Amino acid sequence: MSRVPLDFVPSNPKELEMCLNDPWWRLCSGQLYKILVKTEGEDSDGLIMPFKPNKAQRKLLKRMHFRNVILKARQLGFTTLIAIFFLDCCLFRANVRAGIVAQDLKAAETIFRVKVRFAYDNLQDQLRAAMPL
């Protein structure tokens, strides 16, 4: 399977369909998923940015296997990556379910709301309409 260049921006429905058939483009182009990035200051709600995996995140994606162990380092974005990855799997693969395991229910709900739901809510309207929750 040939990959769509990550800097490719679809300009019509046929090009969008071609891009959406490429999981690497969906996850790494920054064209599909948006994330909320923490910013400094107490009154700050954060900054909306396109999701483009960093070096550590891309390394994990390239080596992804059916069983992965991540020796967790703080602030490398693995929680965000996994949340976006499983959202992508649920949206674009048949019969996939995903769950979040965290230290407590409140943390799991926060991860879902801030990472998964935010990314889904910021998809293009036509995609959300085609893939409702």
PDB file of C-alpha atoms in Angstrom:
ATOM      1  CA  MET A   1       0.000   0.000   0.000  1.00  0.00           C
ATOM      2  CA  SER A   2       1.434   3.364  -0.956  1.00  0.00           C
ATOM      3  CA  ARG A   3       1.253   6.127   1.569  1.00  0.00           C
ATOM      4  CA  VAL A   4      -0.174   9.558   0.960  1.00  0.00           C
ATOM      5  CA  PRO A   5       2.468  12.246   1.603  1.00  0.00           C
ATOM      6  CA  LEU A   6       1.922  13.716   5.062  1.00  0.00           C
ATOM      7  CA  ASP A   7       1.905  17.271   3.717  1.00  0.00           C
ATOM      8  CA  PHE A   8      -0.852  16.450   1.202  1.00  0.00           C
ATOM      9  CA  VAL A   9      -4.046  18.468   1.745  1.00  0.00           C
ATOM     10  CA  PRO A  10      -7.104  16.958   0.030  1.00  0.00           C
ATOM     11  CA  SER A  11      -9.058  19.402  -2.106  1.00  0.00           C
ATOM     12  CA  ASN A  12     -12.014  17.262  -3.169  1.00  0.00           C
ATOM     13  CA  PRO A  13     -14.026  14.289  -1.855  1.00  0.00           C
ATOM     14  CA  LYS A  14     -12.069  11.711  -3.901  1.00  0.00           C
ATOM     15  CA  GLU A  15      -8.728  12.970  -2.521  1.00  0.00           C
ATOM     16  CA  LEU A  16     -10.176  13.009   1.002  1.00  0.00           C
ATOM     17  CA  GLU A  17     -11.307   9.398   0.603  1.00  0.00           C
ATOM     18  CA  MET A  18      -7.818   8.433  -0.594  1.00  0.00           C
ATOM     19  CA  CYS A  19      -6.286  10.147   2.466  1.00  0.00           C
ATOM     20  CA  LEU A  20      -8.760   8.600   4.894  1.00  0.00           C
ATOM     21  CA  ASN A  21      -7.816   5.136   3.585  1.00  0.00           C
ATOM     22  CA  ASP A  22      -4.223   5.735   4.751  1.00  0.00           C
ATOM     23  CA  PRO A  23      -3.905   5.256   8.542  1.00  0.00           C
ATOM     24  CA  TRP A  24      -0.456   6.865   8.594  1.00  0.00           C
ATOM     25  CA  TRP A  25      -1.860  10.021   6.929  1.00  0.00           C
ATOM     26  CA  ARG A  26      -4.826  10.079   9.317  1.00  0.00           C
ATOM     27  CA  LEU A  27      -2.599   9.879  12.389  1.00  0.00           C
ATOM     28  CA  CYS A  28       0.470  11.854  11.332  1.00  0.00           C
ATOM     29  CA  SER A  29      -0.535  14.542   8.814  1.00  0.00           C
ATOM     30  CA  GLY A  30      -2.071  16.951  11.287  1.00  0.00           C
ATOM     31  CA  GLN A  31      -5.004  17.314   8.884  1.00  0.00           C
ATOM     32  CA  LEU A  32      -7.553  15.153  10.711  1.00  0.00           C
ATOM     33  CA  TYR A  33      -7.201  15.285  14.494  1.00  0.00           C
ATOM     34  CA  LYS A  34      -6.951  18.314  16.760  1.00  0.00           C
ATOM     35  CA  ILE A  35      -5.685  18.283  20.338  1.00  0.00           C
ATOM     36  CA  LEU A  36      -5.738  20.690  23.244  1.00  0.00           C
ATOM     37  CA  VAL A  37      -2.232  21.677  24.330  1.00  0.00           C
ATOM     38  CA  LYS A  38      -1.582  22.939  27.844  1.00  0.00           C
ATOM     39  CA  THR A  39      -0.409  26.537  28.051  1.00  0.00           C
ATOM     40  CA  GLU A  40       1.058  28.570  30.877  1.00  0.00           C
ATOM     41  CA  GLY A  41      -1.208  30.596  33.148  1.00  0.00           C
ATOM     42  CA  GLU A  42      -4.082  29.834  35.464  1.00  0.00           C
ATOM     43  CA  ASP A  43      -6.756  31.352  33.216  1.00  0.00           C
ATOM     44  CA  SER A  44      -5.605  29.510  30.130  1.00  0.00           C
ATOM     45  CA  ASP A  45      -7.901  26.868  28.649  1.00  0.00           C
ATOM     46  CA  GLY A  46      -5.179  25.614  26.333  1.00  0.00           C
ATOM     47  CA  LEU A  47      -4.347  25.947  22.676  1.00  0.00           C
ATOM     48  CA  ILE A  48      -6.012  23.959  19.886  1.00  0.00           C
ATOM     49  CA  MET A  49      -3.373  22.443  17.622  1.00  0.00           C
ATOM     50  CA  PRO A  50      -3.288  19.827  14.871  1.00  0.00           C
ATOM     51  CA  PHE A  51      -2.128  16.461  16.168  1.00  0.00           C
ATOM     52  CA  LYS A  52       1.262  15.625  14.670  1.00  0.00           C
ATOM     53  CA  PRO A  53       3.113  12.900  16.550  1.00  0.00           C
ATOM     54  CA  ASN A  54       6.488  13.835  18.005  1.00  0.00           C
ATOM     55  CA  LYS A  55       9.608  11.701  17.516  1.00  0.00           C
ATOM     56  CA  ALA A  56       8.888   9.360  20.450  1.00  0.00           C
ATOM     57  CA  GLN A  57       5.252   8.934  19.384  1.00  0.00           C
ATOM     58  CA  ARG A  58       6.205   8.154  15.752  1.00  0.00           C
ATOM     59  CA  LYS A  59       8.738   5.608  16.983  1.00  0.00           C
ATOM     60  CA  LEU A  60       5.996   3.814  18.924  1.00  0.00           C
ATOM     61  CA  LEU A  61       3.599   3.921  15.948  1.00  0.00           C
ATOM     62  CA  LYS A  62       6.231   2.419  13.643  1.00  0.00           C
ATOM     63  CA  ARG A  63       6.956  -0.397  16.098  1.00  0.00           C
ATOM     64  CA  MET A  64       3.340  -1.011  17.151  1.00  0.00           C
ATOM     65  CA  HIS A  65       2.571  -4.648  17.804  1.00  0.00           C
ATOM     66  CA  PHE A  66      -0.417  -6.481  19.273  1.00  0.00           C
ATOM     67  CA  ARG A  67       1.164  -6.178  22.736  1.00  0.00           C
ATOM     68  CA  ASN A  68       3.146  -3.034  23.577  1.00  0.00           C
ATOM     69  CA  VAL A  69       4.888  -2.017  26.762  1.00  0.00           C
ATOM     70  CA  ILE A  70       5.614   1.664  27.231  1.00  0.00           C
ATOM     71  CA  LEU A  71       8.052   2.489  29.970  1.00  0.00           C
ATOM     72  CA  LYS A  72       6.226   5.669  30.851  1.00  0.00           C
ATOM     73  CA  ALA A  73       8.131   8.895  30.885  1.00  0.00           C
ATOM     74  CA  ARG A  74       6.155  12.006  31.719  1.00  0.00           C
ATOM     75  CA  GLN A  75       5.231  14.556  29.076  1.00  0.00           C
ATOM     76  CA  LEU A  76       6.158  12.606  25.949  1.00  0.00           C
ATOM     77  CA  GLY A  77       2.522  12.557  24.873  1.00  0.00           C
ATOM     78  CA  PHE A  78       1.908   8.807  24.965  1.00  0.00           C
ATOM     79  CA  THR A  79      -1.507   9.205  26.611  1.00  0.00           C
ATOM     80  CA  THR A  80      -2.527  11.589  23.822  1.00  0.00           C
ATOM     81  CA  LEU A  81      -1.112   9.303  21.131  1.00  0.00           C
ATOM     82  CA  ILE A  82      -2.877   6.213  22.444  1.00  0.00           C
ATOM     83  CA  ALA A  83      -6.162   8.114  22.856  1.00  0.00           C
ATOM     84  CA  ILE A  84      -5.988   9.388  19.258  1.00  0.00           C
ATOM     85  CA  PHE A  85      -4.834   5.985  17.977  1.00  0.00           C
ATOM     86  CA  PHE A  86      -7.760   4.161  19.565  1.00  0.00           C
ATOM     87  CA  LEU A  87     -10.228   6.830  18.445  1.00  0.00           C
ATOM     88  CA  ASP A  88      -8.897   6.308  14.913  1.00  0.00           C
ATOM     89  CA  CYS A  89      -9.231   2.519  15.261  1.00  0.00           C
ATOM     90  CA  CYS A  90     -12.822   2.828  16.503  1.00  0.00           C
ATOM     91  CA  LEU A  91     -13.773   5.201  13.680  1.00  0.00           C
ATOM     92  CA  PHE A  92     -12.062   3.484  10.764  1.00  0.00           C
ATOM     93  CA  ARG A  93     -12.108  -0.229  11.619  1.00  0.00           C
ATOM     94  CA  ALA A  94     -15.086  -2.504  12.032  1.00  0.00           C
ATOM     95  CA  ASN A  95     -15.945  -4.099  15.383  1.00  0.00           C
ATOM     96  CA  VAL A  96     -13.389  -2.236  17.502  1.00  0.00           C
ATOM     97  CA  ARG A  97     -13.984  -1.149  21.068  1.00  0.00           C
ATOM     98  CA  ALA A  98     -11.520   0.683  23.256  1.00  0.00           C
ATOM     99  CA  GLY A  99     -11.327   1.592  26.924  1.00  0.00           C
ATOM    100  CA  ILE A 100      -9.236   3.806  29.143  1.00  0.00           C
ATOM    101  CA  VAL A 101      -7.556   2.473  32.258  1.00  0.00           C
ATOM    102  CA  ALA A 102      -6.297   5.103  34.687  1.00  0.00           C
ATOM    103  CA  GLN A 103      -5.566   5.412  38.392  1.00  0.00           C
ATOM    104  CA  ASP A 104      -9.224   6.298  39.115  1.00  0.00           C
ATOM    105  CA  LEU A 105     -12.543   7.007  37.389  1.00  0.00           C
ATOM    106  CA  LYS A 106     -12.063  10.779  37.472  1.00  0.00           C
ATOM    107  CA  ALA A 107      -8.706  10.500  35.670  1.00  0.00           C
ATOM    108  CA  ALA A 108     -10.187   8.173  33.033  1.00  0.00           C
ATOM    109  CA  GLU A 109     -13.108  10.554  32.466  1.00  0.00           C
ATOM    110  CA  THR A 110     -10.701  13.499  32.109  1.00  0.00           C
ATOM    111  CA  ILE A 111      -8.556  11.624  29.582  1.00  0.00           C
ATOM    112  CA  PHE A 112     -11.675  10.706  27.616  1.00  0.00           C
ATOM    113  CA  ARG A 113     -13.085  14.253  27.672  1.00  0.00           C
ATOM    114  CA  VAL A 114      -9.824  16.147  27.017  1.00  0.00           C
ATOM    115  CA  LYS A 115      -8.207  13.741  24.553  1.00  0.00           C
ATOM    116  CA  VAL A 116     -10.766  11.489  22.853  1.00  0.00           C
ATOM    117  CA  ARG A 117     -13.970  13.536  22.902  1.00  0.00           C
ATOM    118  CA  PHE A 118     -12.132  16.758  22.066  1.00  0.00           C
ATOM    119  CA  ALA A 119     -10.469  15.148  19.018  1.00  0.00           C
ATOM    120  CA  TYR A 120     -13.785  13.664  17.872  1.00  0.00           C
ATOM    121  CA  ASP A 121     -15.700  16.928  18.385  1.00  0.00           C
ATOM    122  CA  ASN A 122     -13.105  18.765  16.299  1.00  0.00           C
ATOM    123  CA  LEU A 123     -13.318  16.453  13.285  1.00  0.00           C
ATOM    124  CA  GLN A 124     -14.817  17.906  10.112  1.00  0.00           C
ATOM    125  CA  ASP A 125     -18.613  18.044  10.314  1.00  0.00           C
ATOM    126  CA  GLN A 126     -19.013  15.646   7.371  1.00  0.00           C
ATOM    127  CA  LEU A 127     -16.847  13.020   9.090  1.00  0.00           C
ATOM    128  CA  ARG A 128     -18.722  13.284  12.399  1.00  0.00           C
ATOM    129  CA  ALA A 129     -21.996  12.959  10.487  1.00  0.00           C
ATOM    130  CA  ALA A 130     -20.701   9.836   8.714  1.00  0.00           C
ATOM    131  CA  MET A 131     -19.316   8.333  11.962  1.00  0.00           C
ATOM    132  CA  PRO A 132     -21.601   9.296  14.848  1.00  0.00           C
ATOM    133  CA  LEU A 133     -20.842   8.146  18.358  1.00  0.00           C
TER     134      LEU A 133
END
